[in-house]
Coordinates of C-alpha atoms and ligand atoms in Angstrom, one line a residue:
M24 CA 133.0 100.9 77.6
M25 CA 131.1 97.8 77.5
T26 CA 132.6 95.4 80.0
D27 CA 133.5 91.6 78.9
F28 CA 132.0 90.3 82.4
L29 CA 133.3 86.7 82.3
N30 CA 137.0 88.2 82.1
D31 CA 136.4 91.4 84.3
P32 CA 138.4 90.4 87.5
R33 CA 135.7 91.6 89.9
F34 CA 133.3 89.0 88.0
R35 CA 136.3 86.1 87.1
D36 CA 135.3 83.3 89.8
L37 CA 132.1 83.0 88.6
K38 CA 130.8 80.8 86.5
P39 CA 127.1 80.9 84.3
F40 CA 124.1 79.2 85.6
E41 CA 123.3 76.0 83.2
S42 CA 120.1 77.2 82.5
R43 CA 118.8 80.4 82.0
V44 CA 117.0 82.8 85.0
W45 CA 114.1 84.2 83.5
L46 CA 112.7 87.6 84.3
S47 CA 109.4 85.9 84.2
S48 CA 108.3 82.9 82.5
P49 CA 105.4 80.7 82.8
T50 CA 104.9 78.5 85.3
M51 CA 103.1 75.1 84.8
H52 CA 101.5 72.5 87.4
G53 CA 99.7 70.0 85.2
E54 CA 96.1 70.6 85.4
E55 CA 96.8 73.1 82.4
Q56 CA 97.6 69.8 80.1
H57 CA 93.9 68.1 81.9
W58 CA 92.1 70.8 80.5
V59 CA 94.2 71.4 76.9
D60 CA 93.4 67.8 76.8
E61 CA 89.9 67.6 77.2
A62 CA 89.1 70.3 74.9
I63 CA 91.1 68.3 72.4
L64 CA 89.6 65.4 72.9
T65 CA 85.9 66.6 73.5
N66 CA 86.3 68.7 70.1
W67 CA 86.1 72.0 71.7
V68 CA 88.9 73.4 69.8
S69 CA 87.5 76.9 69.2
T70 CA 86.3 79.9 70.6
V71 CA 83.5 78.1 72.3
G72 CA 83.6 75.5 75.2
K73 CA 83.7 74.7 78.9
N74 CA 87.0 76.4 79.7
I75 CA 86.4 79.7 78.4
D76 CA 82.9 79.4 80.4
V77 CA 85.0 78.1 83.5
V78 CA 87.5 80.8 83.4
E79 CA 85.3 83.9 82.9
K80 CA 83.4 82.6 86.0
E81 CA 86.2 82.2 87.8
C82 CA 88.1 85.6 87.1
A83 CA 84.5 87.9 87.6
E84 CA 84.4 86.4 90.6
K85 CA 88.4 86.2 91.8
V86 CA 88.4 90.0 91.0
G87 CA 85.1 90.6 92.1
R88 CA 83.0 91.9 88.7
R89 CA 79.9 90.6 87.8
F90 CA 81.3 89.8 84.3
A91 CA 84.2 88.6 82.4
V92 CA 84.7 88.2 78.5
G93 CA 87.8 85.9 77.6
L94 CA 89.9 87.1 74.8
S95 CA 92.8 86.9 72.3
A96 CA 94.8 89.0 74.1
G97 CA 95.2 92.0 77.1
T98 CA 95.7 93.8 74.2
A99 CA 92.4 92.9 72.4
A100 CA 90.6 93.5 75.8
L101 CA 92.3 97.0 76.0
H102 CA 90.9 97.9 72.2
L103 CA 87.7 96.6 73.2
A104 CA 87.2 98.5 76.7
I105 CA 88.5 101.7 74.6
R106 CA 86.2 101.4 71.8
L107 CA 83.3 100.8 74.7
A108 CA 84.2 103.6 76.1
G109 CA 84.6 105.7 73.2
E110 CA 81.1 105.0 72.0
R111 CA 79.5 105.8 75.4
L112 CA 81.1 109.0 75.3
Y113 CA 81.1 110.3 71.9
G114 CA 78.5 107.6 70.2
P115 CA 79.1 104.6 67.9
A116 CA 81.4 105.6 65.2
P117 CA 81.0 105.2 61.6
A118 CA 83.0 101.7 60.2
N119 CA 86.3 102.8 59.6
Q120 CA 86.4 105.7 61.8
G121 CA 87.7 105.6 65.2
V122 CA 85.5 105.6 68.1
L123 CA 87.2 108.6 69.7
R124 CA 88.0 111.0 66.7
G125 CA 90.7 113.2 67.5
H126 CA 89.8 113.2 71.2
K127 CA 92.3 113.5 73.7
V128 CA 92.7 110.7 76.3
F129 CA 94.8 110.9 79.7
C130 CA 97.1 107.7 79.7
S131 CA 99.5 106.3 81.9
D132 CA 103.1 107.3 80.8
C133 CA 105.5 104.6 82.3
T134 CA 103.8 101.7 81.1
F135 CA 103.6 98.7 78.4
D136 CA 102.8 100.4 75.4
A137 CA 100.1 97.9 74.7
T138 CA 98.3 100.0 77.5
V139 CA 98.0 103.0 74.9
N140 CA 98.2 102.0 71.8
P141 CA 94.5 101.2 71.4
V142 CA 93.6 104.7 72.0
A143 CA 95.3 105.5 68.7
Y144 CA 93.7 102.5 66.9
E145 CA 90.6 104.2 67.8
N146 CA 91.8 107.8 66.7
G147 CA 92.3 109.4 69.7
E148 CA 94.8 111.2 71.2
A149 CA 97.4 110.0 74.2
V150 CA 98.5 112.7 76.6
F151 CA 101.2 111.3 78.8
I152 CA 100.5 111.4 82.6
D153 CA 103.9 111.5 84.8
T154 CA 104.6 109.1 87.4
E155 CA 103.9 109.6 91.3
L156 CA 107.1 107.9 92.9
D157 CA 105.0 106.5 95.7
S158 CA 103.8 103.9 93.5
W159 CA 105.5 104.3 90.3
N160 CA 101.9 104.8 88.5
M161 CA 99.9 107.7 87.3
S162 CA 100.4 110.5 89.5
P163 CA 97.2 112.3 90.7
E164 CA 98.9 115.6 90.8
A165 CA 99.7 115.2 87.3
L166 CA 96.2 114.1 86.8
E167 CA 94.6 117.2 88.4
K168 CA 97.3 119.0 86.3
A169 CA 96.1 117.4 83.3
F170 CA 92.7 118.8 83.6
S171 CA 93.3 121.7 84.5
L172 CA 94.7 122.5 81.1
Y173 CA 92.2 120.1 79.3
P174 CA 89.0 120.5 81.0
E175 CA 87.3 118.7 78.0
V176 CA 88.6 115.2 78.4
R177 CA 86.7 112.3 79.3
L178 CA 88.7 109.0 79.5
I179 CA 91.7 108.0 81.4
V180 CA 93.1 104.9 80.8
L181 CA 95.4 103.8 83.8
A182 CA 97.7 100.7 84.4
H183 CA 99.4 99.4 87.6
L184 CA 103.0 99.1 87.0
Y185 CA 104.4 95.8 87.9
G186 CA 101.5 94.3 90.1
T187 CA 101.9 97.6 92.6
P188 CA 98.3 99.6 92.1
A189 CA 97.8 102.7 91.4
K190 CA 96.6 105.1 94.0
C191 CA 92.9 104.1 92.6
D192 CA 90.9 106.6 95.2
E193 CA 92.6 110.0 94.6
L194 CA 92.6 109.0 90.7
R195 CA 89.2 108.2 90.9
A196 CA 87.8 111.1 93.0
I197 CA 89.4 113.4 90.3
A198 CA 88.1 111.4 87.3
D199 CA 84.6 111.9 89.1
R200 CA 85.0 115.2 89.3
H201 CA 85.7 115.6 86.0
G202 CA 83.1 113.3 84.5
A203 CA 85.9 111.1 82.9
L204 CA 85.6 107.0 82.7
I205 CA 88.7 105.0 83.5
V206 CA 89.7 102.0 81.2
E207 CA 92.3 100.0 84.1
D208 CA 94.8 97.8 82.6
A209 CA 95.3 95.2 85.2
A210 CA 97.2 93.3 82.7
E211 CA 100.1 92.9 85.2
S212 CA 97.9 93.1 88.5
F213 CA 95.6 90.1 88.9
G214 CA 95.6 89.6 92.6
S215 CA 96.7 92.7 93.5
T216 CA 95.0 94.7 96.0
Y217 CA 94.3 98.1 96.9
K218 CA 92.5 99.0 100.5
G219 CA 91.4 95.4 99.9
T220 CA 89.7 95.8 97.0
Q221 CA 91.2 93.6 93.8
T222 CA 92.7 95.8 91.0
G223 CA 90.5 95.2 88.3
C224 CA 87.5 97.0 90.3
F225 CA 88.8 100.3 89.7
G226 CA 87.7 101.1 86.1
D227 CA 84.7 102.0 84.4
Y228 CA 86.2 98.6 82.4
A229 CA 89.2 96.8 83.3
I230 CA 91.4 94.3 81.9
I231 CA 93.5 91.3 82.6
S232 CA 96.3 89.6 80.6
F233 CA 97.2 86.0 80.4
N234 CA 100.6 86.5 78.1
G235 CA 103.0 84.3 78.1
N236 CA 104.9 86.1 81.2
K237 CA 102.1 87.1 83.6
I238 CA 101.7 86.2 86.8
I239 CA 99.0 83.3 85.3
T240 CA 99.1 82.6 81.5
G241 CA 97.2 81.2 78.9
S242 CA 100.4 81.4 76.9
S243 CA 98.2 84.4 75.3
G244 CA 94.8 85.5 76.0
G245 CA 92.9 88.5 78.1
M246 CA 89.8 89.4 79.9
F247 CA 87.5 91.7 80.0
L248 CA 86.0 93.1 83.5
T249 CA 82.4 94.9 83.5
D250 CA 79.7 95.1 86.2
S251 CA 77.2 95.8 83.5
E252 CA 75.6 92.9 81.4
E253 CA 75.0 94.8 78.0
D254 CA 78.4 95.6 78.2
A255 CA 79.9 92.4 78.4
H256 CA 77.2 90.8 75.7
K257 CA 78.8 93.7 73.5
I258 CA 82.3 92.9 73.8
R259 CA 81.5 89.7 72.9
K260 CA 80.1 90.2 69.5
W261 CA 82.2 92.9 68.8
S262 CA 85.1 90.4 69.4
T263 CA 83.6 87.5 67.3
Q264 CA 83.1 90.1 64.2
S265 CA 80.1 91.4 65.4
R266 CA 77.6 88.9 63.8
E267 CA 73.8 90.1 64.2
D268 CA 70.6 87.6 65.4
A269 CA 70.0 86.6 61.6
P270 CA 70.3 83.6 59.6
W271 CA 73.2 84.3 57.7
Y272 CA 76.1 86.6 58.3
Q273 CA 74.7 89.8 59.2
H274 CA 77.0 93.1 60.1
E275 CA 75.6 96.5 61.3
E276 CA 78.6 97.2 63.0
L277 CA 82.7 97.0 63.0
G278 CA 83.7 93.4 64.4
Y279 CA 86.9 91.7 65.1
N280 CA 88.3 88.3 65.7
Y281 CA 89.4 88.8 69.2
R282 CA 87.8 85.9 71.4
M283 CA 89.5 83.6 73.6
S284 CA 90.5 80.2 72.3
N285 CA 88.6 77.3 74.3
V286 CA 92.6 75.5 74.2
I287 CA 94.5 78.3 75.6
A288 CA 91.5 78.8 78.0
G289 CA 92.3 75.2 79.2
V290 CA 95.9 76.2 80.3
I291 CA 94.6 79.4 82.4
R292 CA 91.6 77.3 84.0
G293 CA 94.9 74.8 85.0
Q294 CA 96.6 78.0 86.4
L295 CA 93.8 79.7 88.0
P296 CA 94.4 77.5 91.5
Y297 CA 97.8 78.8 91.6
L298 CA 97.4 82.9 91.5
E299 CA 97.8 82.8 95.5
T300 CA 101.0 80.3 95.1
H301 CA 102.6 82.4 92.7
I302 CA 102.0 85.6 95.0
A303 CA 103.7 84.1 97.5
Q304 CA 106.7 82.7 95.5
K305 CA 106.7 86.3 93.8
R306 CA 106.5 88.2 97.3
E307 CA 109.4 85.9 99.0
I308 CA 111.3 86.4 95.9
Y309 CA 111.0 90.5 96.4
E310 CA 111.6 90.1 100.3
R311 CA 115.0 88.1 99.1
Y312 CA 116.0 90.7 97.1
R313 CA 115.0 93.6 99.4
E314 CA 117.6 91.8 102.0
G315 CA 120.1 91.0 100.0
L316 CA 120.4 94.5 98.4
K317 CA 120.3 96.2 101.7
D318 CA 123.6 97.2 101.9
L319 CA 124.0 98.6 98.7
P320 CA 122.8 102.2 97.4
V321 CA 120.2 101.0 95.7
V322 CA 116.0 101.3 96.8
M323 CA 113.3 98.3 95.7
N324 CA 110.4 99.2 94.0
P325 CA 108.0 100.9 96.6
I326 CA 105.4 99.2 98.0
P327 CA 102.7 101.4 99.1
A328 CA 101.1 101.7 102.2
E329 CA 97.4 99.9 101.9
T330 CA 98.2 97.8 98.7
N331 CA 98.6 94.2 98.8
P332 CA 100.7 94.0 95.2
N333 CA 101.0 91.0 93.4
Y334 CA 105.2 91.5 92.9
W335 CA 104.9 90.6 89.2
L336 CA 108.2 91.9 89.0
S337 CA 110.7 92.8 91.8
C338 CA 112.7 96.3 90.3
L339 CA 115.4 98.1 92.0
T340 CA 116.5 101.8 91.2
V341 CA 120.2 103.0 91.9
N342 CA 120.3 106.0 94.2
P343 CA 121.5 109.1 92.1
E344 CA 124.8 109.7 94.1
A345 CA 125.8 105.8 93.1
L346 CA 124.9 106.5 89.5
C347 CA 128.2 105.9 87.4
A348 CA 128.2 107.8 83.8
Q349 CA 125.5 106.3 81.7
V350 CA 124.2 107.4 78.2
R351 CA 121.7 105.8 75.9
D352 CA 120.8 106.8 72.5
E353 CA 117.4 105.5 70.7
R354 CA 118.8 102.2 70.0
R355 CA 122.1 101.7 72.3
A356 CA 123.4 102.3 75.8
L357 CA 127.2 103.0 76.9
Y358 CA 128.6 103.7 80.7
I359 CA 131.6 103.4 82.4
T360 CA 132.3 101.8 85.5
E361 CA 133.1 103.2 88.7
P362 CA 134.2 101.8 91.7
G363 CA 132.0 102.1 94.1
K364 CA 128.8 102.8 91.5
S365 CA 126.9 101.5 88.9
C366 CA 123.8 101.9 86.4
P367 CA 120.9 99.6 84.8
T368 CA 123.3 99.1 81.9
E369 CA 126.1 97.8 83.5
I370 CA 123.6 95.3 86.1
L371 CA 121.3 94.4 82.8
G372 CA 124.9 93.5 81.2
A373 CA 126.4 91.1 83.9
L374 CA 123.2 89.6 84.7
A375 CA 123.1 88.8 80.6
A376 CA 126.8 87.3 80.8
F377 CA 126.1 85.1 83.9
K378 CA 122.3 83.8 82.0
A379 CA 120.1 85.6 84.2
E380 CA 117.2 87.6 82.3
G381 CA 116.4 91.5 83.7
R382 CA 115.3 94.4 82.0
P383 CA 115.4 98.0 82.1
I384 CA 112.1 100.1 83.0
W385 CA 109.4 100.3 80.8
K386 CA 111.1 103.3 78.7
P387 CA 108.0 106.4 79.5
M388 CA 105.7 106.7 76.5
H389 CA 106.6 110.6 75.8
L390 CA 110.1 109.6 75.0
Q391 CA 109.1 106.7 72.7
P392 CA 109.6 107.9 69.2
V393 CA 106.1 107.0 68.1
Y394 CA 104.8 109.2 70.9
R395 CA 107.4 112.0 71.0
N396 CA 105.1 114.8 69.6
H397 CA 102.8 114.1 72.3
V398 CA 101.6 116.3 75.4
F399 CA 103.3 115.0 78.5
I400 CA 101.8 116.6 81.4
T401 CA 103.9 116.6 85.3
A402 CA 102.6 117.7 88.2
Q403 CA 104.3 120.9 87.6
G404 CA 103.1 121.4 84.0
V405 CA 103.4 120.6 80.2
A406 CA 106.0 119.3 78.4
R407 CA 106.4 118.3 74.8
G408 CA 108.7 116.0 72.7
R409 CA 111.9 116.2 74.7
S410 CA 115.1 115.0 73.4
N411 CA 116.8 112.6 76.3
A412 CA 119.8 115.2 76.3
Y413 CA 117.3 117.0 77.9
I414 CA 115.6 114.7 79.9
A415 CA 119.2 114.3 81.5
E416 CA 119.0 117.9 83.2
A417 CA 115.5 117.9 83.8
A418 CA 115.0 114.5 85.6
A419 CA 113.8 116.1 88.8
A420 CA 110.8 117.1 87.1
D421 CA 109.9 114.0 85.0
N422 CA 110.0 111.0 87.1
G423 CA 109.1 108.4 84.4
A424 CA 112.1 109.7 82.9
E425 CA 114.2 109.2 86.1
L426 CA 112.6 105.9 86.8
F427 CA 113.9 104.5 83.2
R428 CA 117.2 106.1 83.8
Y429 CA 118.1 104.6 87.4
G430 CA 116.0 101.2 87.2
L431 CA 115.6 98.1 86.5
C432 CA 113.5 94.7 86.5
L433 CA 115.1 92.2 88.0
P434 CA 114.9 88.2 87.7
S435 CA 111.7 87.3 89.2
D436 CA 110.6 83.9 88.1
N437 CA 108.6 82.3 90.2
K438 CA 110.9 78.8 89.5
M439 CA 114.6 81.0 90.4
T440 CA 115.7 78.9 93.4
E441 CA 117.2 80.8 96.6
A442 CA 120.6 79.7 95.5
Q443 CA 120.7 81.0 92.3
Q444 CA 118.9 84.1 93.6
R445 CA 121.8 84.5 96.2
V446 CA 124.4 84.3 93.2
I447 CA 122.2 87.3 91.4
I448 CA 122.4 89.0 94.6
D449 CA 126.2 88.8 94.6
I450 CA 126.1 89.5 91.0
I451 CA 124.7 93.1 91.9
H452 CA 127.2 93.3 94.6
R453 CA 130.1 92.9 92.3
C454 CA 128.7 95.7 89.9
F455 CA 129.2 98.0 92.7
E456 CA 132.6 96.6 93.8
Ligands
PLP693 C1 101.2 92.4 79.1 C2 100.6 93.8 79.0 C3 99.8 94.3 78.3 C4 98.8 93.5 77.0 O1 99.1 92.4 77.0 P1 98.9 91.3 76.0 O2 98.0 90.1 76.5 O3 100.4 90.9 75.9 O4 98.4 92.1 74.8 C5 98.9 95.6 78.5 N1 99.6 96.3 79.5 C6 100.5 96.0 80.1 C7 100.7 97.0 81.2 C8 101.3 94.6 79.8 O5 102.2 94.6 81.0

């Protein structure tokens, strides 16, 4: 059944927000305008300029890596990072052939598809590694299992979900034991630390994103991070169509148009001084949800010991005993509301009806039609292309599917007021009435 929330007796006395409360929208401070204007007034309106230089330097310093290269998107940064890793492992690919040439790559399963698509761009075969519930990131046990099944694998693509660091030490130790490289997708976790070290420092290559909904944004943009000057040069060259040092356009390798714009870099430059402010705001939002929802049969996304997340998105999962009937096909969802119970579909529907934006947890990659025939490995073993129906029964062995089934991302916008958040917390309570 689909509820008409505005006329449902549980909600009838509530009014929608006057202006929408977003999941996570850009939060501008004014300096962005200054640096964008300066770029335009000085005519540095291309992929060269002071804003790019400053932003690269500041990002490298913040994260604690020697070099940063500004790119057009986090996805572009991931693509070049994966290409670089592939070249180091398997040698340069002839033009028009992916550098991974059919090799398997172990990838985070519960993430945005931008994490893993570049593996396919380079003709690699993504093998999805299940999630652990302690951090909602790649499970070290499942990764170990994966190496026992495919000891020849040499590359891992690892994401930090919603700003919470993965178990970096454990994962790094496993990678080292098997001689594998790590590409670290810190797109969502800029400013988060694990045992005092910033995410973006754990991968052989790492990236962050400045997409419009990230904690620091340029409207778009991404950053490649490395400690090797040679790698930084290579990425800069590839991102500008691989032009050789010659009097004409000389190309000896495949290139891309992936460089960051100096105008975009102006937005990022104005944002960077506010990273810690944004983290503090996001943390308060998380704490208020945790406090406000503690009497409900739900739990917030975990904050593992020894991590300081950036709290990019606050999430919850409904406890299994409090989940009402909910089914999803590939495109739609239905549920049956029940007193004392609710489900992500109902909560997201109620929030939307009152003009607040939530989102389901990332649907795991192994459940995505585009990747459905790929191998998926849990701590218990291997599974291939499963249907949703099977997942429902086997949920205990598939943490990613479980998070997708029980979880959702809550409105986590920096600009959400305390009063608005109180109403959102109230709406969630009413879902369980
Ligand atoms: C946003 C995001 C990306 C991609 O970044 P873009 O800048 O949007 O290309 C990659 N991975 C994860 C986990 C993300 O959340």
